[in-house]
C-alpha positions as semicolon CSV with decimal commas, in nm:
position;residue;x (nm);y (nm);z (nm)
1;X;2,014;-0,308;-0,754
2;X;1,705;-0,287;-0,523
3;X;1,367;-0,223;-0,518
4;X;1,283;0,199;-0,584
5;X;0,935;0,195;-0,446
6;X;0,603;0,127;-0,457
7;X;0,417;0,108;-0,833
8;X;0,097;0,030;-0,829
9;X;-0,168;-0,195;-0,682
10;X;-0,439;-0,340;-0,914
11;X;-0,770;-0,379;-0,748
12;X;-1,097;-0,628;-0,788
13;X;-1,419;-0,442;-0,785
14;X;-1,752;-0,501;-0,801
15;X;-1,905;-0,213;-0,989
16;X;-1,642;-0,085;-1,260
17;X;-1,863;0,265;-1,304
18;X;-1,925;0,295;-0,889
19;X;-1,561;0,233;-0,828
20;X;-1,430;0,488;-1,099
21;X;-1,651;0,735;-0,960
22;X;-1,503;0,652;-0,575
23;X;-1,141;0,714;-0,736
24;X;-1,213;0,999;-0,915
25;X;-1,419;1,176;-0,705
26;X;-1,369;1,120;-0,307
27;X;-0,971;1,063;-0,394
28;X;-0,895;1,277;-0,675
29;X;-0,742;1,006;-0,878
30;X;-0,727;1,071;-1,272
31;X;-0,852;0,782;-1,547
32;X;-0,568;0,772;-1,807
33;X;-0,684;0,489;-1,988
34;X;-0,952;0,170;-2,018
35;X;-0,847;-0,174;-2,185
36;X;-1,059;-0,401;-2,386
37;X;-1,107;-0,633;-2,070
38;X;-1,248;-0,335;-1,892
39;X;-0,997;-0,272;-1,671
40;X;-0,945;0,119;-1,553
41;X;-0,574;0,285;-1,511
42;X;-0,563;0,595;-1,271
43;X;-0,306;0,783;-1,093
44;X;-0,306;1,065;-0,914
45;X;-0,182;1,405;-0,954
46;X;0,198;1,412;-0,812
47;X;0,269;1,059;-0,942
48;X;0,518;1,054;-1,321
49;X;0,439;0,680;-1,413
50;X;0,114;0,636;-1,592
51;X;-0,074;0,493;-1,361
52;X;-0,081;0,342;-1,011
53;X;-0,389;0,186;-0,949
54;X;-0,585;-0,072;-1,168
55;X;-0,932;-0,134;-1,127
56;X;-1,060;-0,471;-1,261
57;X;-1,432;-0,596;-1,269
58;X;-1,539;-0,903;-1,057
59;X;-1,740;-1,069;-0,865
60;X;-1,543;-1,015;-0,585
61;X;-1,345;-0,736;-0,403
62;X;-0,980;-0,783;-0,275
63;X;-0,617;-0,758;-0,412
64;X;-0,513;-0,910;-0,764
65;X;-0,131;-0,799;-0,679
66;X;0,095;-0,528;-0,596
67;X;0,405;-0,412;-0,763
68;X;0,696;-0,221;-0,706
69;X;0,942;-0,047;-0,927
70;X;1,303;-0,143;-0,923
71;X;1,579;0,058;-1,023
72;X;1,708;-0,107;-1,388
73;X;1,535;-0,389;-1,587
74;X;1,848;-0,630;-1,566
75;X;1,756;-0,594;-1,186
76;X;1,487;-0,865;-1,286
77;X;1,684;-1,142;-1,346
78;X;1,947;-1,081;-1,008
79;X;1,620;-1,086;-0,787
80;X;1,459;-1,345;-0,949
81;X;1,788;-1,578;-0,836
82;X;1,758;-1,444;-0,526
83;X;1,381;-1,514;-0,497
84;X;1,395;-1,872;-0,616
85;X;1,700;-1,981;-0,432
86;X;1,505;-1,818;-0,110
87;X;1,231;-2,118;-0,218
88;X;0,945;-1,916;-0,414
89;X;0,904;-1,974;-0,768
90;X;0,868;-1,719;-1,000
91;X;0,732;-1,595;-1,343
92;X;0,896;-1,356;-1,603
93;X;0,602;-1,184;-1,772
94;X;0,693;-1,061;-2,097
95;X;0,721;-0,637;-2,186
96;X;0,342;-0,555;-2,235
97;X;0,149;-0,780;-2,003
98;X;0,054;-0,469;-1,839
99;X;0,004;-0,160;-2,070
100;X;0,250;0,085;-2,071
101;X;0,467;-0,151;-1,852
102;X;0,810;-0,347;-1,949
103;X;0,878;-0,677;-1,821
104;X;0,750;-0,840;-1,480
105;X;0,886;-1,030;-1,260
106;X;0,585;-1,222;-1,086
107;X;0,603;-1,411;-0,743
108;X;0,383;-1,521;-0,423
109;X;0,493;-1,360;-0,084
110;X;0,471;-1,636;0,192
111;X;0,115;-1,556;0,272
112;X;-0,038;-1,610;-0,053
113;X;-0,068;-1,276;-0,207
114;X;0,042;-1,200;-0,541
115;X;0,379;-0,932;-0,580
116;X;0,524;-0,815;-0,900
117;X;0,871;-0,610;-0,997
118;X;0,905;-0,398;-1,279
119;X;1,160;-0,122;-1,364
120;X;0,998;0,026;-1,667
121;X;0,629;0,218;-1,714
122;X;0,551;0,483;-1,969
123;X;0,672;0,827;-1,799
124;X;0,386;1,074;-1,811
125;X;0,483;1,356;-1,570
126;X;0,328;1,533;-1,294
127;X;0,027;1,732;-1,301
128;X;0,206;2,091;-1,237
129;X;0,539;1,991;-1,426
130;X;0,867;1,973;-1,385
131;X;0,973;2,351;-1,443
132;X;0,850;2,610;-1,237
133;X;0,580;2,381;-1,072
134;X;0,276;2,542;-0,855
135;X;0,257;2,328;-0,520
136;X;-0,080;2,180;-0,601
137;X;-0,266;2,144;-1,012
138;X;-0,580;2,386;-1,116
139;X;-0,899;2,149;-1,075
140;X;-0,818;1,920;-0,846
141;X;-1,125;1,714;-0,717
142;X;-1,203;1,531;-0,387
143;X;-0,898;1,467;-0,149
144;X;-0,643;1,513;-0,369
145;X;-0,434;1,230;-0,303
146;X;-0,063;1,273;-0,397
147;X;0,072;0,939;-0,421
148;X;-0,001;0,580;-0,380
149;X;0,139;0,566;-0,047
150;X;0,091;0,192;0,086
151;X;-0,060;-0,131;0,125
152;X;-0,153;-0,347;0,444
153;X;-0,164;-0,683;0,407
154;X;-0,356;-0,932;0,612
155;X;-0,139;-1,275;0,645
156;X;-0,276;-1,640;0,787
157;X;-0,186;-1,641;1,173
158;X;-0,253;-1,934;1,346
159;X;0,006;-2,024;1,593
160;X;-0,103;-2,346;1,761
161;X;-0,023;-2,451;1,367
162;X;0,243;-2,364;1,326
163;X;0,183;-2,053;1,078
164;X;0,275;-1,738;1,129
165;X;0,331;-1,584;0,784
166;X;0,377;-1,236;0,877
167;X;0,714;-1,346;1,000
168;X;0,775;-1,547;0,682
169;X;0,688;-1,268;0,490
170;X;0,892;-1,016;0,707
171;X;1,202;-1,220;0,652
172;X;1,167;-1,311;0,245
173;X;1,097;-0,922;0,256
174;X;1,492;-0,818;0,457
175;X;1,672;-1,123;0,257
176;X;1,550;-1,089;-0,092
177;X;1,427;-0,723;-0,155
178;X;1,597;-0,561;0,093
179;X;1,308;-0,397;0,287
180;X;1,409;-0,319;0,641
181;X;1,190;-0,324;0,927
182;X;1,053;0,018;1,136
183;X;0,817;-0,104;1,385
184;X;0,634;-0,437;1,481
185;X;0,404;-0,561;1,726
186;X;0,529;-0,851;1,933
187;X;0,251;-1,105;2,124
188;X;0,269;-1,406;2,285
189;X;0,347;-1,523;2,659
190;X;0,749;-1,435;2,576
191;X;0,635;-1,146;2,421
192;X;0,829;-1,267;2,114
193;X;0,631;-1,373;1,786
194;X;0,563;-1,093;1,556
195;X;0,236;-1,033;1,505
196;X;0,235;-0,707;1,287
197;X;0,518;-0,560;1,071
198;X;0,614;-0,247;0,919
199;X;0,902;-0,214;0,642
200;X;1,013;0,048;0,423
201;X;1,287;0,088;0,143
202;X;1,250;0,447;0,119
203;X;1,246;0,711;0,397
204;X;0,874;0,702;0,494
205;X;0,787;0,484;0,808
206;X;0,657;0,197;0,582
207;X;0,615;0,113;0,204
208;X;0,431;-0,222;0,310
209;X;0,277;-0,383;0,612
210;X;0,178;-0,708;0,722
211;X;-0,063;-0,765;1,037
212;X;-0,191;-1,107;1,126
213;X;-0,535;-1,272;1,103
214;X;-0,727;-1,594;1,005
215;X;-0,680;-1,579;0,681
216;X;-0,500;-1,373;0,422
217;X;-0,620;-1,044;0,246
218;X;-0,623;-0,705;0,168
219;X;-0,671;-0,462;0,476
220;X;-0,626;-0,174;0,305
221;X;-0,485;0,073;0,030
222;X;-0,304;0,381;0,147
223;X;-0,282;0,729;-0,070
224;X;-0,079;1,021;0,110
225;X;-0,217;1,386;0,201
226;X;0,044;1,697;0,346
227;X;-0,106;1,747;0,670
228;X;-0,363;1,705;0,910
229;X;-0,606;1,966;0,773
230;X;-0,599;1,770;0,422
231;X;-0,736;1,471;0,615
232;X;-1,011;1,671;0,776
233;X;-1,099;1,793;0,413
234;X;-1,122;1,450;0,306
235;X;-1,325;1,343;0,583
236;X;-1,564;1,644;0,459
237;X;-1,551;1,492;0,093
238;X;-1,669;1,132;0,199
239;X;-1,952;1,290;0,399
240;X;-2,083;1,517;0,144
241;X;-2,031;1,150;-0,102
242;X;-2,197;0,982;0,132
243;X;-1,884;0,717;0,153
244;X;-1,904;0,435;0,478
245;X;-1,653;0,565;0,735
246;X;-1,472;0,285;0,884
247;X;-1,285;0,520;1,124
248;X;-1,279;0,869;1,157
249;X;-0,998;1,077;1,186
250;X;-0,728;1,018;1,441
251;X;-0,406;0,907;1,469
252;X;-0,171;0,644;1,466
253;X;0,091;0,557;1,756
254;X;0,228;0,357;1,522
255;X;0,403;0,537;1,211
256;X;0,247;0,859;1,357
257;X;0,069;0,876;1,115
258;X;-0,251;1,077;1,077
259;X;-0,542;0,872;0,943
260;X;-0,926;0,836;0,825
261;X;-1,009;0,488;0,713
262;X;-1,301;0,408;0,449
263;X;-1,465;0,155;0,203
264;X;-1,480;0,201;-0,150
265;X;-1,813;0,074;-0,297
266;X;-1,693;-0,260;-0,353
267;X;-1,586;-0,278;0,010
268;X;-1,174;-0,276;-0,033
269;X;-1,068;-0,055;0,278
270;X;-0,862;0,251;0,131
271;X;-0,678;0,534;0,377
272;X;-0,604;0,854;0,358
273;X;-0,244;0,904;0,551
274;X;-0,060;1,242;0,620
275;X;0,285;1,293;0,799
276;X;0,605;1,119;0,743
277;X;0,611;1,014;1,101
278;X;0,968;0,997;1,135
279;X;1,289;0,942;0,907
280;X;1,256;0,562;0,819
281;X;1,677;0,458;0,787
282;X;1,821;0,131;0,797
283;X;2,003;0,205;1,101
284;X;1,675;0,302;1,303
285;X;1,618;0,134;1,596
286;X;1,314;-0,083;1,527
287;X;1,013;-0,006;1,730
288;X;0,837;-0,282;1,914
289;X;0,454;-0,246;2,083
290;X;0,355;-0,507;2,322
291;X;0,038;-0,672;2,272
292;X;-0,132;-0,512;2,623
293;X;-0,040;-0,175;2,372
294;X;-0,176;-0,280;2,072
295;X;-0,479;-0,024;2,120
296;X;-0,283;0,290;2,138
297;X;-0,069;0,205;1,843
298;X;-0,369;0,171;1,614
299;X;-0,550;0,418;1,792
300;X;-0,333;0,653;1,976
301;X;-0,609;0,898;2,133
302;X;-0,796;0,686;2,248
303;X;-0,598;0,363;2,289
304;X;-0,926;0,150;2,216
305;X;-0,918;-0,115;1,927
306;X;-1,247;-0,058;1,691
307;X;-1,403;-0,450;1,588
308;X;-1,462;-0,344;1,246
309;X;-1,059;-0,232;1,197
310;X;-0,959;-0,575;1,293
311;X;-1,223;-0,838;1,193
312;X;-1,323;-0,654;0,861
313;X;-1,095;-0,661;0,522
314;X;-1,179;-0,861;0,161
């Protein structure tokens, strides 16, 4: 029983047509189908499951929820136990709430954003196969993002209150879905409240983050790229689109991971993320920066926090 990974994350947007083209184009993201509310469905090339990101027009940007796919659908009802008798209330959404999708199980992490569990979505394969596959599909376009790789979530901070729901949510993550943590920032003057968390349930150095601030929100979406040189070439694609740059390539002390941060038009921060970083296990020591480190473990070349990075998200 347990949560596989991630599934999808459904967007707000701004500019339906603007935000199709960002996908499409600067990511490489495929549209595999529109509904009659005018929501988009995309995925991208080495993803099965029909889709993985949702793109629904608003007035506003930010995060309607994420979901994550869990091994069997009678895993629904043993985690929705688990859930409420944790103290969260939940909502069984019925096979077809979603297209393609089976049943739902709907919840509220600590911090106020939306979650959702599923174990079944229409299986549409990969873009080179199953049999014989090439390493990368004919006609690829813009970055070519494999996967929907993460999210980071903003969560209310404010100590001298009492709140600190990146905690919360850390712990409701380890008790009920059986994430387990791989690094966190610790601040305070005992060095001891966590102020940023990374957790995983597969083998990648995080399948979710949460990072405090005033209030909560989306920081940003993550898709993965192989290497280094892919994140260069997508750096190249959101010049030549003419994309905002939030911060140019470098990397990350934290995760290791190798990075360029943008906006799509509607302002929701996406990433473009390359190495694995390390072997994310259960029995990994955790690894803890200290606040007067914060800078290199965003920023590991130059160690220097950028104002935007922190104070910006929808």
């Amino acid at each position: 029983m347990g949560v596989l990974r991630i599934g999808h994350a459904s967007l707000r947007v701004m500019d339906i047509a603007a935000a199709v083209k960002h996908y499409e184009e600067v990511l490489g993201l495929k549209t595999v189908m529109k509904d009659s509310a005018g929501n988009v469905y995309l995925k991208c090339w080495d993803e099965w499951d029909k889709y993985s990101i949702i793109l629904t027009p608003s007035d506003r940007a930010g995060l309607n929820h994420v979901a994550y796919k869990v091994e069997k659908d009678e895993d629904l009802e043993a985690l929705q136990a688990r859930i409420e008798a944790w103290g969260i209330k939940t909502t069984l959404l019925p096979e077809g709430t979603l297209p393609s999708t089976g049943r739902m199980l709907q919840f509220n992490l600590p911090s106020g954003h939306e979650m959702r569990l599923y174990a079944m979505k229409e299986y549409v394969g990969t873009e080179v196969g199953t049999v014989n596959p090439d390493p990368w599909p004919d006609g690829i376009r813009g970055a070519g993002a494999h996967w929907l790789d993460h999210l980071l979530l903003m969560c209310e901070m404010n100590p001298p209150a009492g709140i600190n729901t990146v905690q919360d949510n850390t712990r409701f993550m380890k008790e009920c879905l059986d994430f387990f943590l791989t690094e966190q920032v610790l601040v305070g003057p005992q060095g001891d409240m966590q102020a940023a968390t990374w957790m995983a349930r597969t083998t990648t150095p995080h399948d979710i983050a949460f990072v405090g601030g005033p209030v909560s929100g989306l920081h940003h979406v993550a898709f993965f790229l192989d290497s280094w040189h892919d994140v260069l070439k997508a750096a190249d694609v959101m010049a030549k689109k003419k994309v905002k740059i939030d911060v140019a390539p470098t990397r990350h002390g934290i995760t290791r991971g190798e990075t360029i941060y943008f906006f799509d038009p509607s302002g929701n921060r996406n990433e473009t993320f390359a190495g694995l970083g390390y072997l994310a296990q259960p029995d990994r020591p955790v690894t803890t920066w200290s606040e007067d480190k914060l800078g290199s473990g965003i920023f590991f070349h130059t160690g220097e926090l950028v104002a935007s990075f922190t104070d910006v998200y929808t």
